[in-house]
Tab-separated table of C-alpha atoms and ligand atoms in Angstrom:
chain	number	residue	atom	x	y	z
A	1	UNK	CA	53.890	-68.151	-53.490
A	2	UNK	CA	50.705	-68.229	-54.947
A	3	UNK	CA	49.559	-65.614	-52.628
A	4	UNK	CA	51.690	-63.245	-53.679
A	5	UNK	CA	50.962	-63.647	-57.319
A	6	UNK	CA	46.931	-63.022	-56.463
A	7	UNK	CA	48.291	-59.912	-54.385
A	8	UNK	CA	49.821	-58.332	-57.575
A	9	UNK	CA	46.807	-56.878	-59.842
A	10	UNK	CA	45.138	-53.848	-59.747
A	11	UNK	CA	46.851	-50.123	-60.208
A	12	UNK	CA	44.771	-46.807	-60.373
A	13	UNK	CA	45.215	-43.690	-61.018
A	14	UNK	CA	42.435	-40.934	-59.390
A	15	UNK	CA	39.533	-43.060	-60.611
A	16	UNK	CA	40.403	-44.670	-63.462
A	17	UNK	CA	42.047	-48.507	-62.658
A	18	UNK	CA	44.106	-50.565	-64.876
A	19	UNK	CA	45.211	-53.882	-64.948
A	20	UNK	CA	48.975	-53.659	-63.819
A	21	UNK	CA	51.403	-55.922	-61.211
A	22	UNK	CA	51.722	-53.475	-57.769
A	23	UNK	CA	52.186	-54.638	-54.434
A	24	UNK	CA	48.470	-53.390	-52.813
A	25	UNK	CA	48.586	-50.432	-50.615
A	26	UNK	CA	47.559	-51.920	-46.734
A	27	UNK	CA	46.540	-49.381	-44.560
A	28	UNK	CA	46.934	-50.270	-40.550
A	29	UNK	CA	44.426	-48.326	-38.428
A	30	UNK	CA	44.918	-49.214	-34.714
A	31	UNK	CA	46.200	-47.393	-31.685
A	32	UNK	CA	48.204	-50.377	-30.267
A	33	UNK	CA	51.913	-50.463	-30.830
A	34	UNK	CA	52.189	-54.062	-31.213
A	35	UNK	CA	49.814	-54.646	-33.244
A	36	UNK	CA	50.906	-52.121	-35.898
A	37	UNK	CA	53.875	-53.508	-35.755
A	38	UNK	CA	53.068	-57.336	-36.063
A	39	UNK	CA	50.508	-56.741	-38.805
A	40	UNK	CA	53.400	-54.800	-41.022
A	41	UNK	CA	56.192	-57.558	-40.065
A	42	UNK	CA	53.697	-60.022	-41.561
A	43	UNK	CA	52.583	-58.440	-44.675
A	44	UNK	CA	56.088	-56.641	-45.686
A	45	UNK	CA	56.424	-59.004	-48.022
A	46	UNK	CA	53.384	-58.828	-50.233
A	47	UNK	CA	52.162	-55.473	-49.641
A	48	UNK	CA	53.493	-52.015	-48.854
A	49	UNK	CA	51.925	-51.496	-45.310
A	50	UNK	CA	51.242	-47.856	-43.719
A	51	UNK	CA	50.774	-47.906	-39.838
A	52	UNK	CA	48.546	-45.259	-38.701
A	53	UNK	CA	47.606	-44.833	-34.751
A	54	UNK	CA	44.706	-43.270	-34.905
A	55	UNK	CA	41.641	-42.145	-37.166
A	56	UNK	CA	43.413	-38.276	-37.972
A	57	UNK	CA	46.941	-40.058	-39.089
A	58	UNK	CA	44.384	-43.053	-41.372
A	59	UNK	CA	42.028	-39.981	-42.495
A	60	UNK	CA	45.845	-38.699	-43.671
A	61	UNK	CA	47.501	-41.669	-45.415
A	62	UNK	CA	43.689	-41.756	-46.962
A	63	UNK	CA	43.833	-38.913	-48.764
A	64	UNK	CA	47.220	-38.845	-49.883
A	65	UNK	CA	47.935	-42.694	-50.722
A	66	UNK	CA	46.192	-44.918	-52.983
A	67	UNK	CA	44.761	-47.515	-50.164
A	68	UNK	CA	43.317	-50.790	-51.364
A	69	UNK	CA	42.735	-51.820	-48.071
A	70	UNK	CA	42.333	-50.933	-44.424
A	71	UNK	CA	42.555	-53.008	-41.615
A	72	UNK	CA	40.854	-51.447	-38.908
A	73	UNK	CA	40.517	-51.348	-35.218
A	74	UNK	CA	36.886	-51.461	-33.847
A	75	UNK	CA	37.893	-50.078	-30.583
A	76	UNK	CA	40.326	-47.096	-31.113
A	77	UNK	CA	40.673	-44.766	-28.192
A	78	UNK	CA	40.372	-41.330	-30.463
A	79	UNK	CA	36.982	-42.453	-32.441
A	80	UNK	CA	34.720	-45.244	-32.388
A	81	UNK	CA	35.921	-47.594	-35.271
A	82	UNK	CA	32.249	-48.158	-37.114
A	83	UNK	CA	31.778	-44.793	-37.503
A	84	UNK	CA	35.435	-44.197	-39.087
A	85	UNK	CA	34.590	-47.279	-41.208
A	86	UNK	CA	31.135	-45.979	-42.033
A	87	UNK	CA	33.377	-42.407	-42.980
A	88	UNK	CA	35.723	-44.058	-44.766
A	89	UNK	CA	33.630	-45.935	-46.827
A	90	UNK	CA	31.367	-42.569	-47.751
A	91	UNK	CA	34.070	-41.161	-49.035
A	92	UNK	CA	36.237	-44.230	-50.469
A	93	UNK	CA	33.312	-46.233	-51.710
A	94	UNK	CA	36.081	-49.230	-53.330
A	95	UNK	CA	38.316	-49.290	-50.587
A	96	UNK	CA	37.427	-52.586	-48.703
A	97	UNK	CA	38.050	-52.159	-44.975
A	98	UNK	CA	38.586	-55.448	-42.831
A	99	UNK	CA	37.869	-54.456	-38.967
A	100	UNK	CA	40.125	-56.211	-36.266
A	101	UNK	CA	38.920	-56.701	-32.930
A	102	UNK	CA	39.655	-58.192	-29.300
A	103	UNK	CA	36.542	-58.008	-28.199
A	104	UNK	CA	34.200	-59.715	-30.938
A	105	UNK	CA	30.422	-59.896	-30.692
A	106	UNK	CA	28.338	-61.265	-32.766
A	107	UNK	CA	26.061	-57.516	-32.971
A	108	UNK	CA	29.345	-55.442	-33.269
A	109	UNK	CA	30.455	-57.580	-36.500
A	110	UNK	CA	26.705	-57.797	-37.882
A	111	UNK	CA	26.776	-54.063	-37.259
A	112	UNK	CA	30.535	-53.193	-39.128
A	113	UNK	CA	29.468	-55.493	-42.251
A	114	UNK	CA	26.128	-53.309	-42.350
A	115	UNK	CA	28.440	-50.575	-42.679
A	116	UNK	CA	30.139	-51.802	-45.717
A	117	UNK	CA	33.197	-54.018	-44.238
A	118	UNK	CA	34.496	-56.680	-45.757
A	119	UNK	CA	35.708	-58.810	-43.275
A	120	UNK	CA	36.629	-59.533	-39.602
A	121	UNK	CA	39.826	-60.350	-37.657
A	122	UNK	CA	40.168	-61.540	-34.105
A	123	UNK	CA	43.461	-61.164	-32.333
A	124	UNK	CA	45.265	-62.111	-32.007
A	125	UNK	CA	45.637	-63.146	-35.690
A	126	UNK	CA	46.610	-66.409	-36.907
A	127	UNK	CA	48.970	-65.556	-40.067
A	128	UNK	CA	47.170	-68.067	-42.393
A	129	UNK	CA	43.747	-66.479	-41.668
A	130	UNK	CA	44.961	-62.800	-41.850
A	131	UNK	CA	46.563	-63.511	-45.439
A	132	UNK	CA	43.463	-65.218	-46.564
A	133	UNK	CA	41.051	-62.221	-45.398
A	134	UNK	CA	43.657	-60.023	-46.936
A	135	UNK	CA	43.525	-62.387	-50.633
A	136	UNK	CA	39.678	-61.683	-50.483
A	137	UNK	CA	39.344	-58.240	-49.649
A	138	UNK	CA	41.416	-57.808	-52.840
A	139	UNK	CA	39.535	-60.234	-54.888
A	140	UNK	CA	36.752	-58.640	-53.754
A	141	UNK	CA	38.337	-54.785	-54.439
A	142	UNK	CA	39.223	-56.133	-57.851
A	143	UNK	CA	35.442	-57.067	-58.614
A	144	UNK	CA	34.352	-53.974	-57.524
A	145	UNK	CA	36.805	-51.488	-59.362
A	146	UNK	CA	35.756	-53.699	-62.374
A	147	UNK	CA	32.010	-52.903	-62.272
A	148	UNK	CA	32.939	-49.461	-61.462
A	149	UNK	CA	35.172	-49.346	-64.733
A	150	UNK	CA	32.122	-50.671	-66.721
A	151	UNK	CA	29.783	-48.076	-65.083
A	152	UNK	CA	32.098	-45.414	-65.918
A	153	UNK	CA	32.157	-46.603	-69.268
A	154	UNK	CA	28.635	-47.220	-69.425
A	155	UNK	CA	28.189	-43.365	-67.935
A	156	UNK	CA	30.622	-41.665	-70.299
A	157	UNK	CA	28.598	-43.402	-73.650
A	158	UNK	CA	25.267	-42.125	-71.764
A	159	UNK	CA	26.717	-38.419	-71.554
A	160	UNK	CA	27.806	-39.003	-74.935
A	161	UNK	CA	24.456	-40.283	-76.810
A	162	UNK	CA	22.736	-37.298	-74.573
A	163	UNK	CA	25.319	-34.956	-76.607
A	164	UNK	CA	24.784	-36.428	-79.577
A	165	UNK	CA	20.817	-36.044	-79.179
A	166	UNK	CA	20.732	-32.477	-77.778
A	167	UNK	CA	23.380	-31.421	-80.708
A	168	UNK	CA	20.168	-32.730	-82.831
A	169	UNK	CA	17.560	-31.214	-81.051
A	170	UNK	CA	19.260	-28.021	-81.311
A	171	UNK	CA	19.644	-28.458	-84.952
A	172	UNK	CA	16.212	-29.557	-85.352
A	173	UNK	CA	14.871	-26.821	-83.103
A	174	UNK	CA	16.916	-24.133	-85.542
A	175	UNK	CA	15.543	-25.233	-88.373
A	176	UNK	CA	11.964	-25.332	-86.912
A	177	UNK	CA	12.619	-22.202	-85.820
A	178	UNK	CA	13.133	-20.446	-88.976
A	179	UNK	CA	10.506	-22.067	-90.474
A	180	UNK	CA	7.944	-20.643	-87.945
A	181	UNK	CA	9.132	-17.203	-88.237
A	182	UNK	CA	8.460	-18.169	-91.684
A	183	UNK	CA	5.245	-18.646	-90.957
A	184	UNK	CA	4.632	-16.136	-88.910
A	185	UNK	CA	5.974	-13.646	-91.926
A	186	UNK	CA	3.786	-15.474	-94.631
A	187	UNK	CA	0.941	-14.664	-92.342
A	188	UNK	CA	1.944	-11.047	-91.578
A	189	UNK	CA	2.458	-10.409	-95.497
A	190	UNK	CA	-1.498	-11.078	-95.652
A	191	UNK	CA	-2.516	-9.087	-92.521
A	192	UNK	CA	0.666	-6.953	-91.746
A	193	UNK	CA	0.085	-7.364	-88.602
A	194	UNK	CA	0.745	-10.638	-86.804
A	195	UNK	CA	4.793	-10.770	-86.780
A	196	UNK	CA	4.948	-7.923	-84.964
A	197	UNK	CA	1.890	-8.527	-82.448
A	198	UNK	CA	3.925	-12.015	-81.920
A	199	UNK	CA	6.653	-9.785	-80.758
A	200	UNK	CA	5.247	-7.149	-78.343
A	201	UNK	CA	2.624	-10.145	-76.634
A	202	UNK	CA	6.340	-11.761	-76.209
A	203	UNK	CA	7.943	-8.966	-74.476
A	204	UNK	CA	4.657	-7.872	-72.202
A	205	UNK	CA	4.559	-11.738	-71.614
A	206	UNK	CA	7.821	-11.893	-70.514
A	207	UNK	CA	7.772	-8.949	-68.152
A	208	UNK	CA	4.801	-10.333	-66.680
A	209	UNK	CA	6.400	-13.272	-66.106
A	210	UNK	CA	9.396	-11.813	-64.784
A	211	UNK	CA	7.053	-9.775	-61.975
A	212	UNK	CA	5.337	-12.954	-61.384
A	213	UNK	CA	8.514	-15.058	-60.715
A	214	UNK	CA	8.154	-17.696	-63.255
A	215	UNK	CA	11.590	-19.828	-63.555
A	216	UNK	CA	13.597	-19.063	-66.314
A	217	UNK	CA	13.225	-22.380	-68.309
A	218	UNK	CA	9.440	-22.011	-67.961
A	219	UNK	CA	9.979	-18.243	-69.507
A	220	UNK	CA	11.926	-19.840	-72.050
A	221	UNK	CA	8.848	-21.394	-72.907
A	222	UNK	CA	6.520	-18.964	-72.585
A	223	UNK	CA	8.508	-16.877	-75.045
A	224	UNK	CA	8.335	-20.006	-77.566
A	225	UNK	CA	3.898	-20.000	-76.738
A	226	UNK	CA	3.873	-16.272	-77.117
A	227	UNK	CA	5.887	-15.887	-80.630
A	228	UNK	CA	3.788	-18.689	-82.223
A	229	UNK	CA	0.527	-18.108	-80.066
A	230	UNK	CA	-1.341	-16.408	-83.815
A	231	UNK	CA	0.466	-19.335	-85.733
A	232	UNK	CA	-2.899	-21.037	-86.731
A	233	UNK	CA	-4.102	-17.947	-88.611
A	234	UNK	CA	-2.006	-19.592	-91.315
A	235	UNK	CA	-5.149	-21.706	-91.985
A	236	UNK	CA	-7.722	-18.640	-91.883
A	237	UNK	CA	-8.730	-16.838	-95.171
A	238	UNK	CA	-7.291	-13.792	-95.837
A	239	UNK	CA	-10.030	-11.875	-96.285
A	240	UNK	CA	-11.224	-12.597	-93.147
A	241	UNK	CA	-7.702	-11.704	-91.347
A	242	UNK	CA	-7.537	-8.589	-93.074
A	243	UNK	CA	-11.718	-7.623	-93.106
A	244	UNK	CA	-11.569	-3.882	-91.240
A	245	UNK	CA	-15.034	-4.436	-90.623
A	246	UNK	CA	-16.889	-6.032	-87.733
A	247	UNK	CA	-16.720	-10.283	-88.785
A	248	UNK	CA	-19.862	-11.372	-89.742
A	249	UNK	CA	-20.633	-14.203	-87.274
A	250	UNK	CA	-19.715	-17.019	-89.497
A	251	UNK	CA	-16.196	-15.208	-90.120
A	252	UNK	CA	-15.629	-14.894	-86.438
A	253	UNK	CA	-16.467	-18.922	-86.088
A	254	UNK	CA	-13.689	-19.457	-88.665
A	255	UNK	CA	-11.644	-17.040	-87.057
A	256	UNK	CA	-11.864	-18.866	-83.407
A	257	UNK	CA	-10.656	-21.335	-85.052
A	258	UNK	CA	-6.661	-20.474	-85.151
A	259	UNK	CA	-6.120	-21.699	-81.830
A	260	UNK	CA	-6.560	-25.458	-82.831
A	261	UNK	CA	-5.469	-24.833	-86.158
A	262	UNK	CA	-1.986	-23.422	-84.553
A	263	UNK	CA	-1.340	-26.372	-82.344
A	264	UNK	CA	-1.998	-28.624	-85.564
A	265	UNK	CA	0.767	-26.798	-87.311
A	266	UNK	CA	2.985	-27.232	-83.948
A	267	UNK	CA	1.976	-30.779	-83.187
A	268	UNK	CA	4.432	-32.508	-85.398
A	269	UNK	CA	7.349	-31.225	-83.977
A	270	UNK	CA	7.605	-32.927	-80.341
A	271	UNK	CA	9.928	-30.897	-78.826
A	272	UNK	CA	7.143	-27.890	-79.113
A	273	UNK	CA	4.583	-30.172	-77.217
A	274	UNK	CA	4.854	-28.002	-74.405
A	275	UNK	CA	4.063	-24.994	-76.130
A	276	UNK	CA	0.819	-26.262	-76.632
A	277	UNK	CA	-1.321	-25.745	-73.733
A	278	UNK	CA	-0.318	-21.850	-74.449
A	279	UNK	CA	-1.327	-21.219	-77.256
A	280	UNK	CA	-4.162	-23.685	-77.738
A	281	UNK	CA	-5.592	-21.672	-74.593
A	282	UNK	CA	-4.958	-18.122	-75.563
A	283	UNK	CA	-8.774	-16.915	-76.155
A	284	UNK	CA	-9.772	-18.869	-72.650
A	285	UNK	CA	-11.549	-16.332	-70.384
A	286	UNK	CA	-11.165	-16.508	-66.314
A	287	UNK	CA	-15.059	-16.643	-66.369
A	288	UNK	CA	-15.223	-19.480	-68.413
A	289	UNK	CA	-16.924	-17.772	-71.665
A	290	UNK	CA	-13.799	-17.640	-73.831
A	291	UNK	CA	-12.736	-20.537	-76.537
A	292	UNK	CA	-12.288	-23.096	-77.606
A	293	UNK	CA	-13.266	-25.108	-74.893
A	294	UNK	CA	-14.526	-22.358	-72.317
A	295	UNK	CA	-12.138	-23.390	-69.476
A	296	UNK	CA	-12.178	-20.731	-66.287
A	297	UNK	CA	-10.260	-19.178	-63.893
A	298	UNK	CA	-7.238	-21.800	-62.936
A	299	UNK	CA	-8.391	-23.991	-65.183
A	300	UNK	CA	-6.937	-22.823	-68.043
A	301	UNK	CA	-3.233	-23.145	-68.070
A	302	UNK	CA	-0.856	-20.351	-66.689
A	303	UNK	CA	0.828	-19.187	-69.239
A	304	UNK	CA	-2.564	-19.203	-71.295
A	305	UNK	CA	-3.709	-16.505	-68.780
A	306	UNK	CA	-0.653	-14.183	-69.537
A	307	UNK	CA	-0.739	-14.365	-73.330
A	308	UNK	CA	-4.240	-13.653	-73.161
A	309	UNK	CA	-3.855	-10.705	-71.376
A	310	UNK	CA	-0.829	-9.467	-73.472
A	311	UNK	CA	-2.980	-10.074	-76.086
A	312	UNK	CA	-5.752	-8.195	-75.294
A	313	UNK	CA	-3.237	-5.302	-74.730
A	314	UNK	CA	-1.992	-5.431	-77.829
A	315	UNK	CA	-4.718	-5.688	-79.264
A	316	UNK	CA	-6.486	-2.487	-77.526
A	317	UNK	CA	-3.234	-0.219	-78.488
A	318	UNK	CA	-1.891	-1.381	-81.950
A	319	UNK	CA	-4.757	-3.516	-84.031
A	320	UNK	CA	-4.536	-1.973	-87.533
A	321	UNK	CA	-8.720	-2.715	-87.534
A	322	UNK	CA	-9.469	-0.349	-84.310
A	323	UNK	CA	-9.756	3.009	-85.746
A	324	UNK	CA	-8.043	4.498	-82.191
A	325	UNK	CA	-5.376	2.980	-80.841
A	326	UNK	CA	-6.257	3.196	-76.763
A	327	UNK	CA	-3.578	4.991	-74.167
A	328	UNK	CA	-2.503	3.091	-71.953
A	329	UNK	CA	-4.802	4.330	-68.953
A	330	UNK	CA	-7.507	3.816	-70.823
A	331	UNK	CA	-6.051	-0.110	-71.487
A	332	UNK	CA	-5.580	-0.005	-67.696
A	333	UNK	CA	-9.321	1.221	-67.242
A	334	UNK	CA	-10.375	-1.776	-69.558
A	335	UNK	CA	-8.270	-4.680	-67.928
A	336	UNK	CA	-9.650	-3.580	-64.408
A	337	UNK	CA	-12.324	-3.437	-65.886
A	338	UNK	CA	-12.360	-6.834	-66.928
A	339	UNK	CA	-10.241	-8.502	-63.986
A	340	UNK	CA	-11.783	-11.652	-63.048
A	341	UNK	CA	-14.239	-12.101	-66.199
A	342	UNK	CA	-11.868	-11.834	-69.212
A	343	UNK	CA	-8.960	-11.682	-67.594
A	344	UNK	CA	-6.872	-13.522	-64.389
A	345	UNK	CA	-6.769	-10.947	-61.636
A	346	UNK	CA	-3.977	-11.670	-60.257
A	347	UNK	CA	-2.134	-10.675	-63.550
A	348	UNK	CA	-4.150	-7.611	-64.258
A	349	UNK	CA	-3.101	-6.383	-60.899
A	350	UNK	CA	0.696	-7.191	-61.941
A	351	UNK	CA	-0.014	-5.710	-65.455
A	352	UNK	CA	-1.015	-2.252	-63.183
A	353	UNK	CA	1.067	-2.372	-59.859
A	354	UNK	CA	3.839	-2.688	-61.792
A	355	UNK	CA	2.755	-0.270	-64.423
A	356	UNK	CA	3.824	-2.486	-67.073
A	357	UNK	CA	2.488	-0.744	-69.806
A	358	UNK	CA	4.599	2.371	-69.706
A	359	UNK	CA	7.841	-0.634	-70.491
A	360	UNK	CA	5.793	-1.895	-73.729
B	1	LIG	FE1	-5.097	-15.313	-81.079
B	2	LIG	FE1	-2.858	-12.666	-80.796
């Protein structure tokens, strides 16, 4: 019976399908006795057939059967039949669900294929018909399972490339990493200074951060702005980065310079793009009179506003070129002092409410 041989193709197990000769699970949703009863005496032969009354006792065989296909009721007394269909379908996406009906209207059929049936039957069922809606539902289930197969497929290489590339990134973010410390070392042996300002204006940073609720992958990056934020004094003369002395005005021209110079050093590493903004911005001021490109208040980029008030701190209590170091409510004195023309106030006022300082 050629039917039968059509019938006899797909087996799964949880999600993943494979080609093997089964008899398809049928799943009978419908509170009449009779027709329960006539729809198992005529599929017996070709598939295994559960009878279910109502929508609790299909929600059951559901969930602990492998169903390839339900026929069901449009009219059951417990529920209304399209929105068990619509249900069913939610949660059993492949399952292909062929609605039976007395009653058929042209809107209630339009309205169960919208919900993802298959197919309709009218009783009371003409064998030939019923066999034939059943042969295409499982064509149909077979197609389906197929492209999900290939999409699983398709989704497990995705997850793996995306492995494959973050195992790199992290590799190539290592490496960069210890070659900007590096850097930042080479730099410090000429001013003996800079790696460890990198690493206080990265803890103040953080903690105002922290105070002013900034997500913990945006910290992540304001840690990376803050450590590198001095990284273009690589490029600046050491005599200049080490003068104790006032900088004559050329010097402090080639000295403003280390912002752009930094995010040169940073540019060819893409990953660090976003670290950019940061540190090019660091010498900004909120009145707009800072460097390099005078940008004010919210123009200049968030983070760019914290380092360059951790900076200014840091600079005030440990530069090796001030000849004494300021307590830190006399730095408090000088950042109100300075709230809304150097600095943002909204951070100063952090940097004090929270009294800050006494953690750095
Ligand atoms: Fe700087
Ligand atoms: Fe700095």
């Amino acid at each position: 019976m050629a039917l039968r041989v059509s019938l006899y193709y797909t087996e799964f197990t949880g999600d993943n399908v494979a080609l093997k000769n089964r008899k398809p699970n049928v799943l009978v949703i419908d509170d009449a006795y009779c027709v329960r009863q006539s729809l198992q005496f005529i599929l017996r032969d070709t598939c295994n057939v559960l009878l279910a009354p109502g929508a609790l006792e299909g929600q059951f065989f559901l969930s602990t059967h492998q169903i390839d296909i339900v026929l069901l009721d449009i009219r059951l007394r417990s529920t209304d039949g399209i929105r068990l269909l619509s249900e069913i379908k939610q949660t059993y996406p492949y399952i292909e669900i062929i609605m039976i009906t007395a009653h058929a209207s042209l809107e209630t059929i339009r309205k169960a294929i919208r919900f993802g049936a298959c197919d309709y039957l009218i009783k009371p069922f003409d064998k030939n018909e019923l066999m034939s809606v059943i042969k295409n539902a499982l064509i149909q289930r077979e197609h389906a399972l197929g492209i999900k197969n290939e999409l699983d497929m398709l989704n497990e290489s995705t997850l793996y490339l995306e492995h494959l590339i973050r195992n790199a990134e992290d590799t190539m973010m290592n490496s960069s990493k210890n070659n900007m410390t590096a850097m930042l070392l080479n730099i410090d042996s000429r001013d003996g200074y800079t790696w460890s300002h990198a690493k206080r204006v990265t803890k103040l940073s953080l903690l105002i951060a922290e105070k002013m609720g900034v997500t913990d992958e945006q910290t992540q990056w304001l840690k990376c702005s803050a450590s590198l934020h001095d990284i273009g004094k690589l490029h600046i003369d050491t005599d200049i980065l080490k003068k104790e002395s006032k900088l004559t005005d050329h010097e402090y021209e080639i000295m403003k310079r280390h912002p752009e110079e930094g995010v040169k050093i940073i540019r060819p590493l893409p990953f660090l793009k976003i670290a950019v903004p940061a540190i090019r911005h660091h010498h900004e001021r909120y009145d707009g009179q800072g460097y390099p490109f005078g940008l004010q208040g919210k123009e200049i980029p968030f983070k760019a506003r914290i380092l360059a008030v951790a900076d200014a701190v840091d600079s005030m209590m440990n530069s090796p070129v001030r000849q004494n170091p300021c307590a830190v409510e006399r730095v408090e004195r000088e950042l109100q002092g300075n709230s809304g023309s150097q600095f943002d106030p909204e951070i100063v006022d952090v940097v004090i409410r929270c009294k800050l300082l006494s953690f750095f």
